[in-house]
Coordinates of C-alpha atoms in Angstrom, one line a residue:
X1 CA 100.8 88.3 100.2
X2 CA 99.8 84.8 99.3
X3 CA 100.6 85.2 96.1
X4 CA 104.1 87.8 96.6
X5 CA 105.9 85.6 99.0
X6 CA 105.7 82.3 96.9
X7 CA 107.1 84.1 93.8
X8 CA 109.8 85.9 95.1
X9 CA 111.0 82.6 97.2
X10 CA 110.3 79.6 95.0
X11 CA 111.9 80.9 92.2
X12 CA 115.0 81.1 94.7
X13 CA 114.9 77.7 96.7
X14 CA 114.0 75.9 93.1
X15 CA 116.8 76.3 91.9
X16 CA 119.0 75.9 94.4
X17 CA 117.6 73.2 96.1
X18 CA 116.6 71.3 92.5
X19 CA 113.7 68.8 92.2
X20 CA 115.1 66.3 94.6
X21 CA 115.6 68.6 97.5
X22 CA 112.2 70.3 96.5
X23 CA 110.7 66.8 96.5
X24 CA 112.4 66.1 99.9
X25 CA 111.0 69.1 102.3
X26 CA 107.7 68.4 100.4
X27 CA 107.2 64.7 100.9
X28 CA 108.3 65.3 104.8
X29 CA 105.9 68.0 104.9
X30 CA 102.9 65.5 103.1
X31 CA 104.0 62.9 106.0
X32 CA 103.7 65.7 108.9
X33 CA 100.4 67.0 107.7
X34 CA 98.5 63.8 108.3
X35 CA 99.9 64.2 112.2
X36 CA 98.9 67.9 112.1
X37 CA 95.4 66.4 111.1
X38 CA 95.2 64.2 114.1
X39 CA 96.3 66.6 116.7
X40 CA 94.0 69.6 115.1
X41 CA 90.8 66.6 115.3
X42 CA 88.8 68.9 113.1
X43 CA 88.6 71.6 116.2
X44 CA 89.2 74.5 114.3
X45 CA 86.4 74.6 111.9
X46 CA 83.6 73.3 114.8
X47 CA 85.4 76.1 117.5
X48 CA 84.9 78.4 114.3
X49 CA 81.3 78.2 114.0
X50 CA 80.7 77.9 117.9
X51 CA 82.8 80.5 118.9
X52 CA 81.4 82.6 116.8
X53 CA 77.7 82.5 118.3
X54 CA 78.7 83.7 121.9
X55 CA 81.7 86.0 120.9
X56 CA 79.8 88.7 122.0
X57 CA 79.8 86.7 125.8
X58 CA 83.0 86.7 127.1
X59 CA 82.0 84.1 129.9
X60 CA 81.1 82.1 127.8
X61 CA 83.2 82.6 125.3
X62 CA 86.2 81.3 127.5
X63 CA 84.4 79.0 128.9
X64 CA 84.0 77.2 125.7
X65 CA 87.8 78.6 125.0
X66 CA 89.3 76.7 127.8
X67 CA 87.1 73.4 127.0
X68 CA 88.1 73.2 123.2
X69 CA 91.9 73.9 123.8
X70 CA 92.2 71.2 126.6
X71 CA 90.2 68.4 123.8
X72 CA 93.2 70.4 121.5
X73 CA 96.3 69.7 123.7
X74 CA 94.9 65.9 124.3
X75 CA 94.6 64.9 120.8
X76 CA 97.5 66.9 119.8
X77 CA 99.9 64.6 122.7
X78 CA 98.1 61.2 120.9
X79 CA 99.3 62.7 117.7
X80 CA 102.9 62.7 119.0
X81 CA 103.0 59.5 120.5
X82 CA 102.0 57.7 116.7
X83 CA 104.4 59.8 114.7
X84 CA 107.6 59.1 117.2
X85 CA 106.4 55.6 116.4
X86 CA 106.1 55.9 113.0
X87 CA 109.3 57.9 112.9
X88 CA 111.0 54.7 114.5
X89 CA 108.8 51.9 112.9
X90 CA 108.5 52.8 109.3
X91 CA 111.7 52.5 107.4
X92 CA 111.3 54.7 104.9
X93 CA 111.1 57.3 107.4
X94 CA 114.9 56.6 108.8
X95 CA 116.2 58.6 105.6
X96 CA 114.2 61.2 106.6
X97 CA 114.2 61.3 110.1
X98 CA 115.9 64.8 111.0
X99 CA 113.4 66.6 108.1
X100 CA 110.3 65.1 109.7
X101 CA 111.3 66.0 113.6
X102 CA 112.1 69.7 112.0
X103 CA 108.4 69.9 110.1
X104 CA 106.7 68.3 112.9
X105 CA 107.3 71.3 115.4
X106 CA 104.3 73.2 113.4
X107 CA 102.0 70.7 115.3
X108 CA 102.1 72.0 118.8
X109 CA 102.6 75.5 117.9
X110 CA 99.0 75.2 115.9
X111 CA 97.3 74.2 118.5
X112 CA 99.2 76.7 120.8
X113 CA 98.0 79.3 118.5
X114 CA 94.4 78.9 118.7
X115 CA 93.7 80.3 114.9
X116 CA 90.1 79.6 115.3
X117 CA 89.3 81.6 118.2
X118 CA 90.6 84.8 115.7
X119 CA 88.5 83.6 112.8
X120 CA 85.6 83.4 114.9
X121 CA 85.9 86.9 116.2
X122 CA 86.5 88.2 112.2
X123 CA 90.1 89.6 113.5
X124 CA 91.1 89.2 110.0
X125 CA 92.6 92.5 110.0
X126 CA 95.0 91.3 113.1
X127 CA 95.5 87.9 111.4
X128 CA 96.9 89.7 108.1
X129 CA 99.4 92.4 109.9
X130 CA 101.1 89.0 112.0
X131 CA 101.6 87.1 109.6
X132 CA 102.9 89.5 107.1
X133 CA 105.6 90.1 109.7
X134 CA 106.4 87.0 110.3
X135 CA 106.5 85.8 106.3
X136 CA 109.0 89.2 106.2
X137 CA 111.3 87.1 108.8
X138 CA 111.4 83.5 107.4
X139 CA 112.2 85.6 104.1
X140 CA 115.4 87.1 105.9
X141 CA 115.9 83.8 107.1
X142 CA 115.6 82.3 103.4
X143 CA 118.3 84.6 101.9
X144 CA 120.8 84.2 104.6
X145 CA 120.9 80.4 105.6
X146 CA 119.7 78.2 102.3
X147 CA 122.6 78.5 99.7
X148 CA 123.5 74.9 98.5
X149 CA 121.7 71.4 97.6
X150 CA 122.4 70.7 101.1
X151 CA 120.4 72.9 103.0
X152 CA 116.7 71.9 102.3
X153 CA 116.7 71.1 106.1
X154 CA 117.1 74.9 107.0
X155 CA 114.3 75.8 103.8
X156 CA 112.1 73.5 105.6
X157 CA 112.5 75.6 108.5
X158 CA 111.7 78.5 106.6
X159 CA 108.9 77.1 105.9
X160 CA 107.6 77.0 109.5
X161 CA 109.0 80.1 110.8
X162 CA 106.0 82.1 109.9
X163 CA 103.8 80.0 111.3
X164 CA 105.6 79.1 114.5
X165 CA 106.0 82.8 115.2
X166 CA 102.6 84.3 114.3
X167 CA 100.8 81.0 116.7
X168 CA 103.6 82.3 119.8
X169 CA 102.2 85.6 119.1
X170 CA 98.5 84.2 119.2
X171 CA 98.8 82.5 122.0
X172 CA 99.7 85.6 124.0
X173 CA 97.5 88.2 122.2
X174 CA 94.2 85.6 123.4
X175 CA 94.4 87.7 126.7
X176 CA 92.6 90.6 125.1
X177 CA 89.5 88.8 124.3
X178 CA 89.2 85.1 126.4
X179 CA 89.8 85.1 130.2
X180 CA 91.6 81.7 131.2
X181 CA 91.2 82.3 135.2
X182 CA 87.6 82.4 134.5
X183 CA 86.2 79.8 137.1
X184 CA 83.2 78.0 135.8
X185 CA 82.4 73.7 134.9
X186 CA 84.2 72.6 132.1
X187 CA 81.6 70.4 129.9
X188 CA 84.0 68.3 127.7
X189 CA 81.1 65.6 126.2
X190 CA 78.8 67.9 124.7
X191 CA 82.0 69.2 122.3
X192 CA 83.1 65.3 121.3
X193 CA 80.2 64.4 118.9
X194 CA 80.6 67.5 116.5
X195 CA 84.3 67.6 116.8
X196 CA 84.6 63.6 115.7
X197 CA 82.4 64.9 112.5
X198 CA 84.5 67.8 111.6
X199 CA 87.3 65.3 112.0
X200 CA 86.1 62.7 109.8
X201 CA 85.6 65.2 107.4
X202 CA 89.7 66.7 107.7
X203 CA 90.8 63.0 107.5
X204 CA 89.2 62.2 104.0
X205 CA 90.1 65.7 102.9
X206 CA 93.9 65.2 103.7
X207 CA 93.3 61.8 101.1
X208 CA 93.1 63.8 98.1
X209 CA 94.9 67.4 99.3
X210 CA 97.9 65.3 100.9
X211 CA 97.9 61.8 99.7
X212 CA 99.4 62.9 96.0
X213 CA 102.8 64.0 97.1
X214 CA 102.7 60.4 99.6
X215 CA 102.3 58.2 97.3
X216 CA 104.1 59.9 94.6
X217 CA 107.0 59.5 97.1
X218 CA 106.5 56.1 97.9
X219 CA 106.0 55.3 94.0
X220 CA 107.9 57.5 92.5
X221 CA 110.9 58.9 93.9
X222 CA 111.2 62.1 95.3
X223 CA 112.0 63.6 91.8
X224 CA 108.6 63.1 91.1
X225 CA 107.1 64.8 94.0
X226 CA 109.7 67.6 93.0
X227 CA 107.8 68.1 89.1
X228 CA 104.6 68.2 91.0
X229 CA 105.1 70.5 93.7
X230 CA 106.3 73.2 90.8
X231 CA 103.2 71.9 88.9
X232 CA 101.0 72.9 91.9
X233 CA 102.6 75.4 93.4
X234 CA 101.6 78.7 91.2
X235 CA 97.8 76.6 91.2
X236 CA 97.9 76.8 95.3
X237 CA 99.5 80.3 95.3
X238 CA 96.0 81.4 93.1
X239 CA 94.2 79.1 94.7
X240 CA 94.9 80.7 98.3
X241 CA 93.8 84.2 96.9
X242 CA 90.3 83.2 96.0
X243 CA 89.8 80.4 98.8
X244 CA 90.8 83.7 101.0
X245 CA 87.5 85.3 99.7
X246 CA 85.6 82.6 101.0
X247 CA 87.9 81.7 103.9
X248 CA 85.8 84.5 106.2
X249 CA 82.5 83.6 105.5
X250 CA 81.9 80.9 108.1
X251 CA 81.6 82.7 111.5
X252 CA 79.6 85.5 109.9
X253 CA 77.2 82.7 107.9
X254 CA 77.3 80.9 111.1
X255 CA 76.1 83.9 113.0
X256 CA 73.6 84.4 110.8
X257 CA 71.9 80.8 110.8
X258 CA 71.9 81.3 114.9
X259 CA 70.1 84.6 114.7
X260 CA 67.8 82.9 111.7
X261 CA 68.4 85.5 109.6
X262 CA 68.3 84.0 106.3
X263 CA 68.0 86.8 103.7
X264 CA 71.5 87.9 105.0
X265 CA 72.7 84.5 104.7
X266 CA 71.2 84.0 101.2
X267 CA 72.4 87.3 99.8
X268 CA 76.0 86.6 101.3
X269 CA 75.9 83.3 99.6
X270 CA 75.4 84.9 96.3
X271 CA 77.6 87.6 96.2
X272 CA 80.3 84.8 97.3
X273 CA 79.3 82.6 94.6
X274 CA 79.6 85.5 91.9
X275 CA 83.2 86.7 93.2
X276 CA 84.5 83.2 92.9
X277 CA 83.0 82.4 89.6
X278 CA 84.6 85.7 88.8
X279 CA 88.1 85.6 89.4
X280 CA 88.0 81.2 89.3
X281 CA 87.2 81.0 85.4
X282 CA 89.9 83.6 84.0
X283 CA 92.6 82.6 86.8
X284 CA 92.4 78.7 85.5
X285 CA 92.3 79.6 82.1
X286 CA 95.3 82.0 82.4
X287 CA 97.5 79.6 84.0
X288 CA 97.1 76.7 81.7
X289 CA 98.3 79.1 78.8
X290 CA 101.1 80.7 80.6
X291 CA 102.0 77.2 82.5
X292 CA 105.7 76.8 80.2
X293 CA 107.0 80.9 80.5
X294 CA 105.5 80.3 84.6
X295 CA 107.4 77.2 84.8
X296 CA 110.4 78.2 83.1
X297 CA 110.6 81.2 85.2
X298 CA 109.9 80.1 88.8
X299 CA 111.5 76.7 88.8
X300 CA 113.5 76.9 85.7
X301 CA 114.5 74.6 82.3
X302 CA 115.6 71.3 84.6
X303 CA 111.2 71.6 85.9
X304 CA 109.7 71.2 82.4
X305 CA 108.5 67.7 83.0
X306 CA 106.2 69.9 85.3
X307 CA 104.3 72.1 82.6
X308 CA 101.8 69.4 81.7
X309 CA 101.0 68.1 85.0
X310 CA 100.4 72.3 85.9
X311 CA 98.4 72.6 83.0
X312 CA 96.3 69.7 84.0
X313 CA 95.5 70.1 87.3
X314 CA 94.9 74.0 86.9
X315 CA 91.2 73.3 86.9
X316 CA 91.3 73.1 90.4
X317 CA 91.5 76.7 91.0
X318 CA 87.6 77.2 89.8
X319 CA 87.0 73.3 91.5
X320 CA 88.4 73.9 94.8
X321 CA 87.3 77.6 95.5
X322 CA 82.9 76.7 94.8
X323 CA 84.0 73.7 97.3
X324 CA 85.2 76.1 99.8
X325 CA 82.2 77.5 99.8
X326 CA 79.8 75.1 99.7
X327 CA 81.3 72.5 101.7
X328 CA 83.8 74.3 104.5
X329 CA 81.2 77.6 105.1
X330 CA 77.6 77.0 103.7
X331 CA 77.2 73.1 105.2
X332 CA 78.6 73.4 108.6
X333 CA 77.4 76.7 109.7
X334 CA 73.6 75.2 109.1
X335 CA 75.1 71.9 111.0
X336 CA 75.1 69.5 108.0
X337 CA 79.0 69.1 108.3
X338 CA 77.5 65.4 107.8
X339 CA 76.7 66.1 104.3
X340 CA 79.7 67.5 103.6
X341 CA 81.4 64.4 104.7
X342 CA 79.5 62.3 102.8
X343 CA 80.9 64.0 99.5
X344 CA 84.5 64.0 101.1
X345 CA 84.3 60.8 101.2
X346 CA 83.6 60.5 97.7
X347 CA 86.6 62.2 96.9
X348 CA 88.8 60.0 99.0
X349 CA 87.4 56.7 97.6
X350 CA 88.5 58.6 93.9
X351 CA 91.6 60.0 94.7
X352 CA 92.9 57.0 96.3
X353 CA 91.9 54.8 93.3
X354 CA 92.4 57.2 90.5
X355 CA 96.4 57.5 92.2
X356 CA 97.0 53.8 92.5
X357 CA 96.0 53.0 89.1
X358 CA 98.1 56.3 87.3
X359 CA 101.0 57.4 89.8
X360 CA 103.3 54.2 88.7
X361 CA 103.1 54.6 85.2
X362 CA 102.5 58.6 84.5
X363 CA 104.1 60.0 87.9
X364 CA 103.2 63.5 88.6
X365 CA 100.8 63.6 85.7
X366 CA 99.1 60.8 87.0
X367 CA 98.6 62.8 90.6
X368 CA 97.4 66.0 88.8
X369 CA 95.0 63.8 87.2
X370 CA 93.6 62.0 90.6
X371 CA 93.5 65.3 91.9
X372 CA 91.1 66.8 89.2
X373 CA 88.9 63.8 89.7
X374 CA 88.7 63.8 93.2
X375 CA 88.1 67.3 93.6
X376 CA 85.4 67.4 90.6
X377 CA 83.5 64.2 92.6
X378 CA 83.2 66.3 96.0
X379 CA 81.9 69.9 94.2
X380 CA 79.6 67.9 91.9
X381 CA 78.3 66.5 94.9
X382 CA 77.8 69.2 97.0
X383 CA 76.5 71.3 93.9
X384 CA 73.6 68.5 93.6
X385 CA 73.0 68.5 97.2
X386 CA 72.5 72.4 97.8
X387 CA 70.7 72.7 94.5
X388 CA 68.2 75.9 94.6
X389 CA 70.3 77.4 97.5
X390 CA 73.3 78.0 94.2
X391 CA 71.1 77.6 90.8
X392 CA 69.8 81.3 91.2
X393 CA 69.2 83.4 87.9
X394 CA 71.9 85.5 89.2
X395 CA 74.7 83.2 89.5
X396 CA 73.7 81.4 86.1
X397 CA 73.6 84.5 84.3
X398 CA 77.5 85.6 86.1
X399 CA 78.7 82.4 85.0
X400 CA 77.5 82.8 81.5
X401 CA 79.0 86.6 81.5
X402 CA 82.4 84.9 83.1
X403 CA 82.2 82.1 80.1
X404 CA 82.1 84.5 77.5
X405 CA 85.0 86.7 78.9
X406 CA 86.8 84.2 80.0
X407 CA 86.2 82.5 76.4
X408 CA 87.7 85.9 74.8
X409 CA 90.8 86.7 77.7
X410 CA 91.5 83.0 76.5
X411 CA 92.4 84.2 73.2
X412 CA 94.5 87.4 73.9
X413 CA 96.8 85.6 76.0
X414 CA 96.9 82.3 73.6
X415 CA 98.0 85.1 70.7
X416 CA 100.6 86.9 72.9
X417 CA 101.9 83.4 73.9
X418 CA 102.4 82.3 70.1
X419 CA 103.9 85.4 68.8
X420 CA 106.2 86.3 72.0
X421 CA 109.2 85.2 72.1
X422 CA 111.0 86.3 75.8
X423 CA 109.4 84.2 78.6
X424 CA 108.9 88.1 80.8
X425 CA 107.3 89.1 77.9
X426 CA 105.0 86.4 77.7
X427 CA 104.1 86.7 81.3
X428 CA 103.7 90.2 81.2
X429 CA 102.2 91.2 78.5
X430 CA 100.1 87.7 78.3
X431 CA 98.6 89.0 82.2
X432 CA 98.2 92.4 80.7
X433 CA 96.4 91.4 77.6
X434 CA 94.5 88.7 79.5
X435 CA 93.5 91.5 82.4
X436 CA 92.5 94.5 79.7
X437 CA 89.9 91.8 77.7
X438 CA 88.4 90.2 80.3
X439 CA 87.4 93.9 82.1
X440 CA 86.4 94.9 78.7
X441 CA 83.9 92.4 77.9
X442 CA 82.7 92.2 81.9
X443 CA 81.9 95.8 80.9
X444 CA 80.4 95.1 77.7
X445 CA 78.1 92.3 79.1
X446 CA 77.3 94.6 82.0
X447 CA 78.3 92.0 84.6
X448 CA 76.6 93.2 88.2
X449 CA 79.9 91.9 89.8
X450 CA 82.4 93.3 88.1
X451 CA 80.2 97.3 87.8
X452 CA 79.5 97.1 91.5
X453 CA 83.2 96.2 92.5
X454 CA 84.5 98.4 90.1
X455 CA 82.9 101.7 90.5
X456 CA 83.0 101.2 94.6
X457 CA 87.1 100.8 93.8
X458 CA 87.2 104.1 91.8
X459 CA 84.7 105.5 94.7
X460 CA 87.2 105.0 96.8
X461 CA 90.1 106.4 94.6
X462 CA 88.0 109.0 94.0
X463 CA 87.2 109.9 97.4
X464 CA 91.1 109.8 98.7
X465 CA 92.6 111.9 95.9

C-alpha cells in the first residue's frame, strides 16, 4: 500500500499543485522533520530492541513503557520550544509560517503513538490494517478539499492525516498489552546513555535523508525542491517496499542475540540479505529506464527537468535497502549502534560537502548526486565492518544470479522503451517484459531465493483452490 497510495495521489496533487506548490509542502515538511528528530531522541529504535527482550513480561514491559514515554514527552516539549523559536527567529520561515505550524502537529502525535512498543511486540499485522484505514481517509480528504494551486496547505494536511489518526488509535489500543497504573520505581538514567547514541545516530541520518530538499530550498528556490521530490518520489515509493522487508527484523534479531541464539540470527541474516539483493538490483535498474514514461505520467510534461536527477539517484533503492539491514537491524540489536554511528557520520560529513559544492550550480541534480555519495559511504562502511557476517558463498553466489538477470531484464525493458511509442505502453509492457525475463533466468540459474519463494507462493495457491 506503500507503493498504491503514492501513485494514485501524486499523479493528482502534481499537477494541480505544480512544482512550486509541490516544492512548498516538501521543503516545510524537510524543516519539521529535523524537530520530529529532536522530540523522537532516537527512542524508537532503542525502545524497539529493549522492548522486545521482556515483551513476554508485562511488568516489566510497562515498566520500561512508562519510563521511555515520559524521556518521549520531555524531549518532545524541548523540541517545541526551538521550533516556535525558529518559527519566529528565522526569516525565511515567516513565508512559511502557517505550512510549518500545520506539518509540525505530526510531532506530538508520534510520540503519543508509541509505534515502537508495536514493532517490538511484531504487531505488524495490526500496524498494516490501521494504517490502511487511515491512508483510505486522507485519500477522501485528498479528492474533496485540494483542487487549485492554492490549497497545498490542505495537501499538507493530507499528508498527516494518516499518521495523526493511526498514533490516536495507538495510543488507546496500548491498553491491551502495557498496564500504565502499574506501580513500580521508574529508573530514568539507566535509558539516557543508549537513547543519546541512537540519537546521534537519527541526527546525522536526517543530514543526508533530509538535508537535500533544505538546502535545495535555501539555494535553489522551491521549484527546485519541486523537480526533486518527483525525482525521488517513485525511488522512496520502491524504496519503502523493500526497506519494509527488513523493517521487521530488529525485535526478532534482537530477541535472538538476548537468547544467544546465533544460528537463528545468522540464517535470518541471510535469507534478508538474499531477498533484498533480489528485488534491489532489478527495481533500480527498472526505474532508471522507465524514469521519462514514470515521470511524464505521475507528475506530467512541466516535471521533465526531474527525469535525470530520478535516473541518478535510483541507485539508492539497492544502497539504502543493504543499509537497512546492516546498520538499523544487524548493529543495534548486538549493541554496536556505535558503529553504526560511526559510518553515519561518514555520510553526513559527504552529503553536506558533496551538496554545497553541486546544489548552486546543478540544483536537483546536484542533490541526487550528494545523495548517492552519501548513502554509497555509509553501506560501504558498514559492508567492510560486518565483513564474514555478509560475504557468505550464498549471498555472493545470489548476487551474481541477480547480476545476470538483472543484466538481461535490463535489456527487455531498454527494447520496449525504444520501440514503444505511448508512455502506458511503455510502462506496461516495459514492467511486464522486465517481470517475465528476470523470473525466467532466476529460473534458469536455479536461484535458491527465487525456487523457494516461488514454489511456497504456488503452495499456497495450490492449497486454497
Amino acid at each position: 500500500m506503500t507503493l498504491v497510495f503514492p501513485i494514485i495521489t501524486f499523479p493528482y496533487a502534481s499537477r494541480i499543485l505544480m512544482p512550486e506548490g509541490i516544492g512548498r509542502v516538501n521543503f516545510a515538511n524537510s524543516i519539521v522533520s529535523y524537530f520530529s528528530m529532536l522530540a523522537g531522541l532516537g527512542i524508537s529504535a532503542y525502545a524497539t530492541r529493549e522492548a522486545a527482550k521482556v515483551r513476554r513480561d508485562k511488568v516489566l514491559l510497562s515498566k520500561f513503557s512508562k519510563e521511555v514515554f515520559f524521556i518521549n514527552l520531555v524531549s518532545t516539549f524541548i523540541s517545541y520550544v526551538l521550533f516556535f523559536i525558529a518559527l519566529f527567529c528565522i526569516p525565511k520561515f515567516s513565508e512559511y509560517r502557517t505550512l510549518l505550524l500545520v506539518c509540525s502537529t505530526t510531532i506530538i502525535f508520534t510520540t503519543i503513538g508509541m509505534g515502537w512498543l508495536y514493532s517490538a511486540l511484531e504487531e505488524f499485522r495490526y500496524i498494516a490494517i490501521r494504517s490502511i484505514s487511515f491512508q483510505f481517509v486522507s485519500l477522501i480528504f485528498l479528492f474533496l478539499f485540494v483542487h487549485t494551486e492554492e490549497d497545498y496547505i490542505l495537501y499538507a494536511l493530507f499528508g498527516i492525516i494518516s499518521s495523526v489518526g493511526s498514533n490516536i488509535y495507538n495510543f488507546f489500543y496500548a491498553r491491551k498489552f502495557i498496564d500504565f497504573n502499574i506501580k513500580t520505581k521508574l529508573e530514568f538514567k539507566p535509558h539516557l546513555k543508549p537513547i543519546f547514541t541512537f540519537f546521534g545516530m537519527s541526527l546525522v541520518t536526517s543530514v543526508y535523508t533530509m538535508l537535500d530538499s533544505t538546502m535545495l530550498g535555501f539555494l535553489s528556490g522551491d521549484v527546485e525542491v519541486g523537480y526533486y521530490s518527483a525525482a525521488t518520489k517513485l525511488n522512496k515509493m520502491v524504496l519503502g517496499i523493500l526497506t519494509a522487508v527488513t523493517g521487521v527484523l530488529l525485535p526478532r534479531l534482537s530477541f535472538y542475540a538476548e537468547k544467544k541464539d546465533g544460528g537463528s540470527f545468522e540464517k535470518l541474516v541471510e535469507k534478508a540479505m538474499g531477498i533484498v539483493i533480489l528485488l534491489g538490483l532489478p527495481c533500480t535498474v527498472g526505474l532508471i529506464l522507465l524514469a521519462e514514461p514514470l515521470v511524464l505520467l505521475f507528475s506530467g510534461s512541466e516535471y521533465l527537468p526531474a527525469i535525470l536527477p530520478m535516473q541518478v539517484i535510483s541507485p539508492i533503492i539497492l544502497i539504502i535497502s543493504i543499509a537497512s539491514l546492516t546498520g538499523t537491524q544487524i548493529l543495534p540489536s548486538v549493541n554496536k549502534e556505535k558503529t553504526a554511528l560511526a559510518s553515519y557520520c561518514l555520510g553526513a560529513v559527504t552529503n553536506v560537502t558533496m551538496n554545497y559544492l553541486l546544489i548552486p550550480r546543478y540544483g536537483a541534480l546536484g542533490a541526487a548526486i550528494g545523495t548517492v555519495g552519501a548513502e554509497t559511504m555509509v553501506t560501504g562502511f558498514q559492508i567492510i565492518i560486518l565483513g564474514k557476517s555478509l560475504l557468505k558463498k550464498s549471498i555472493i553466489v545470489n548476487l551474481l544470479q541477480s547480476i545476470v538477470a538483472t543484466v538481461g531484464m535490463g535489456i527487455s525493458v531498454y527494447f520496449v522503451v525504444s520501440h514503444v511509442e505511448y508512455v502506458l505502453l511503455q510502462i506496461g509492457m516495459g514492467v511486464l517484459a522486465g517481470v517475465c525475463v528476470y523470473a525466467m533466468l532466476l529460473f534458469v540459474l536455479r536461484n535458491r531465493y527465487f525456487v523457494l519463494y516461488s514454489s511456497q507462493l504456488l503452495g499456497v495457491l495450490f492449497h486454497k483452490r
